[in-house]
PDB file of C-alpha atoms in Angstrom:
ATOM      1  CA  MET A   1    -110.757 -65.870 119.629  1.00  0.00           C
ATOM      2  CA  THR A   2    -106.625 -65.652 119.871  1.00  0.00           C
ATOM      3  CA  GLU A   3    -104.283 -67.386 118.230  1.00  0.00           C
ATOM      4  CA  GLU A   4    -100.670 -67.538 118.688  1.00  0.00           C
ATOM      5  CA  ALA A   5     -98.336 -67.341 115.607  1.00  0.00           C
ATOM      6  CA  ASP A   6     -94.589 -67.067 115.414  1.00  0.00           C
ATOM      7  CA  GLY A   7     -94.142 -65.349 118.738  1.00  0.00           C
ATOM      8  CA  GLY A   8     -97.419 -62.459 118.039  1.00  0.00           C
ATOM      9  CA  LEU A   9    -100.847 -62.778 117.928  1.00  0.00           C
ATOM     10  CA  MET A  10    -104.139 -63.352 116.338  1.00  0.00           C
ATOM     11  CA  LEU A  11    -107.006 -61.750 117.882  1.00  0.00           C
ATOM     12  CA  LEU A  12    -110.428 -62.417 116.060  1.00  0.00           C
ATOM     13  CA  ASN A  13    -113.701 -60.699 116.982  1.00  0.00           C
ATOM     14  CA  PRO A  14    -116.413 -63.102 115.742  1.00  0.00           C
ATOM     15  CA  ALA A  15    -119.046 -60.528 115.804  1.00  0.00           C
ATOM     16  CA  THR A  16    -116.818 -58.420 113.128  1.00  0.00           C
ATOM     17  CA  GLU A  17    -115.111 -60.915 111.902  1.00  0.00           C
ATOM     18  CA  GLY A  18    -112.645 -58.069 112.734  1.00  0.00           C
ATOM     19  CA  TYR A  19    -109.253 -59.288 112.961  1.00  0.00           C
ATOM     20  CA  TYR A  20    -106.324 -58.240 114.393  1.00  0.00           C
ATOM     21  CA  ARG A  21    -102.374 -59.110 114.707  1.00  0.00           C
ATOM     22  CA  LEU A  22    -100.211 -58.387 117.070  1.00  0.00           C
ATOM     23  CA  ASP A  23     -96.535 -58.527 116.996  1.00  0.00           C
ATOM     24  CA  ALA A  24     -94.096 -60.219 119.512  1.00  0.00           C
ATOM     25  CA  ALA A  25     -93.979 -56.951 121.752  1.00  0.00           C
ATOM     26  CA  SER A  26     -97.461 -56.244 121.384  1.00  0.00           C
ATOM     27  CA  HIS A  27     -98.432 -59.749 122.457  1.00  0.00           C
ATOM     28  CA  ALA A  28     -96.247 -59.632 125.968  1.00  0.00           C
ATOM     29  CA  TRP A  29     -99.111 -56.471 125.996  1.00  0.00           C
ATOM     30  CA  TRP A  30    -102.172 -58.221 125.686  1.00  0.00           C
ATOM     31  CA  ARG A  31    -100.811 -61.146 128.040  1.00  0.00           C
ATOM     32  CA  ALA A  32     -99.861 -58.749 130.604  1.00  0.00           C
ATOM     33  CA  LEU A  33    -103.243 -55.995 130.553  1.00  0.00           C
ATOM     34  CA  VAL A  34    -105.629 -59.115 129.465  1.00  0.00           C
ATOM     35  CA  VAL A  35    -104.848 -62.400 129.842  1.00  0.00           C
ATOM     36  CA  GLU A  36    -103.014 -61.744 133.167  1.00  0.00           C
ATOM     37  CA  SER A  37    -105.332 -58.360 134.381  1.00  0.00           C
ATOM     38  CA  ARG A  38    -101.489 -56.525 134.995  1.00  0.00           C
ATOM     39  CA  PRO A  39    -102.210 -52.501 136.646  1.00  0.00           C
ATOM     40  CA  LEU A  40    -101.607 -50.068 133.710  1.00  0.00           C
ATOM     41  CA  ASP A  41     -98.275 -48.344 135.819  1.00  0.00           C
ATOM     42  CA  THR A  42     -96.959 -52.007 136.148  1.00  0.00           C
ATOM     43  CA  VAL A  43     -96.636 -52.552 132.380  1.00  0.00           C
ATOM     44  CA  VAL A  44     -95.397 -49.119 131.790  1.00  0.00           C
ATOM     45  CA  ALA A  45     -92.984 -49.310 134.648  1.00  0.00           C
ATOM     46  CA  GLU A  46     -91.678 -52.959 133.206  1.00  0.00           C
ATOM     47  CA  ALA A  47     -91.152 -51.618 129.817  1.00  0.00           C
ATOM     48  CA  VAL A  48     -89.423 -48.647 130.827  1.00  0.00           C
ATOM     49  CA  ALA A  49     -86.669 -50.974 132.606  1.00  0.00           C
ATOM     50  CA  SER A  50     -86.958 -53.051 130.192  1.00  0.00           C
ATOM     51  CA  PHE A  51     -85.829 -51.020 127.078  1.00  0.00           C
ATOM     52  CA  ASP A  52     -84.821 -47.881 129.108  1.00  0.00           C
ATOM     53  CA  ALA A  53     -88.004 -45.607 127.842  1.00  0.00           C
ATOM     54  CA  ASP A  54     -89.058 -42.972 128.216  1.00  0.00           C
ATOM     55  CA  PRO A  55     -92.103 -43.206 130.683  1.00  0.00           C
ATOM     56  CA  ALA A  56     -94.175 -41.176 128.423  1.00  0.00           C
ATOM     57  CA  LEU A  57     -93.261 -42.015 125.646  1.00  0.00           C
ATOM     58  CA  VAL A  58     -94.471 -45.725 126.853  1.00  0.00           C
ATOM     59  CA  ARG A  59     -97.062 -44.565 128.507  1.00  0.00           C
ATOM     60  CA  HIS A  60     -98.325 -43.183 124.883  1.00  0.00           C
ATOM     61  CA  ASP A  61     -97.556 -45.612 123.254  1.00  0.00           C
ATOM     62  CA  LEU A  62     -99.945 -48.081 125.473  1.00  0.00           C
ATOM     63  CA  ALA A  63    -102.411 -46.030 125.380  1.00  0.00           C
ATOM     64  CA  GLN A  64    -102.760 -46.186 121.830  1.00  0.00           C
ATOM     65  CA  PHE A  65    -102.385 -49.403 121.857  1.00  0.00           C
ATOM     66  CA  VAL A  66    -105.337 -49.681 124.470  1.00  0.00           C
ATOM     67  CA  ALA A  67    -106.983 -47.560 122.199  1.00  0.00           C
ATOM     68  CA  GLN A  68    -107.026 -49.634 118.809  1.00  0.00           C
ATOM     69  CA  LEU A  69    -107.920 -52.403 120.204  1.00  0.00           C
ATOM     70  CA  ARG A  70    -110.769 -50.618 122.228  1.00  0.00           C
ATOM     71  CA  ARG A  71    -112.252 -49.307 118.584  1.00  0.00           C
ATOM     72  CA  ALA A  72    -111.657 -53.113 117.290  1.00  0.00           C
ATOM     73  CA  GLY A  73    -113.915 -53.897 119.568  1.00  0.00           C
ATOM     74  CA  PHE A  74    -111.102 -56.463 121.203  1.00  0.00           C
ATOM     75  CA  VAL A  75    -111.362 -54.931 124.889  1.00  0.00           C
ATOM     76  CA  ILE A  76    -114.180 -52.781 127.077  1.00  0.00           C
ATOM     77  CA  ASP A  77    -113.983 -50.962 129.899  1.00  0.00           C
ATOM     78  CA  ALA A  78    -115.471 -51.736 133.195  1.00  0.00           C
ATOM     79  CA  THR A  79    -119.030 -50.947 132.440  1.00  0.00           C
ATOM     80  CA  GLY A  80    -118.674 -53.681 129.045  1.00  0.00           C
ATOM     81  CA  MET A  81    -118.791 -50.648 126.648  1.00  0.00           C
ATOM     82  CA  SER A  82    -116.089 -51.633 123.933  1.00  0.00           C
ATOM     83  CA  ALA A  83    -116.005 -47.679 122.422  1.00  0.00           C
TER      84      ALA A  83
END
């Protein structure tokens, strides 16, 4: 379950009653990866272009973001595993 708030997004996992608040930048990543199902490489390239950022740093930060959401049960891989 999700709820938009102040440019960010609140995620609620009913199974665990855990929640996660995303800031505006993380909300944009969530939308691109989860809602729009855009490829990771595309999201990285767009972030690099938008923020003139180091590609390796963006890829690392994005991987950390996905890993945190996976550990919290908000993201599952293609096999259906949440961790």
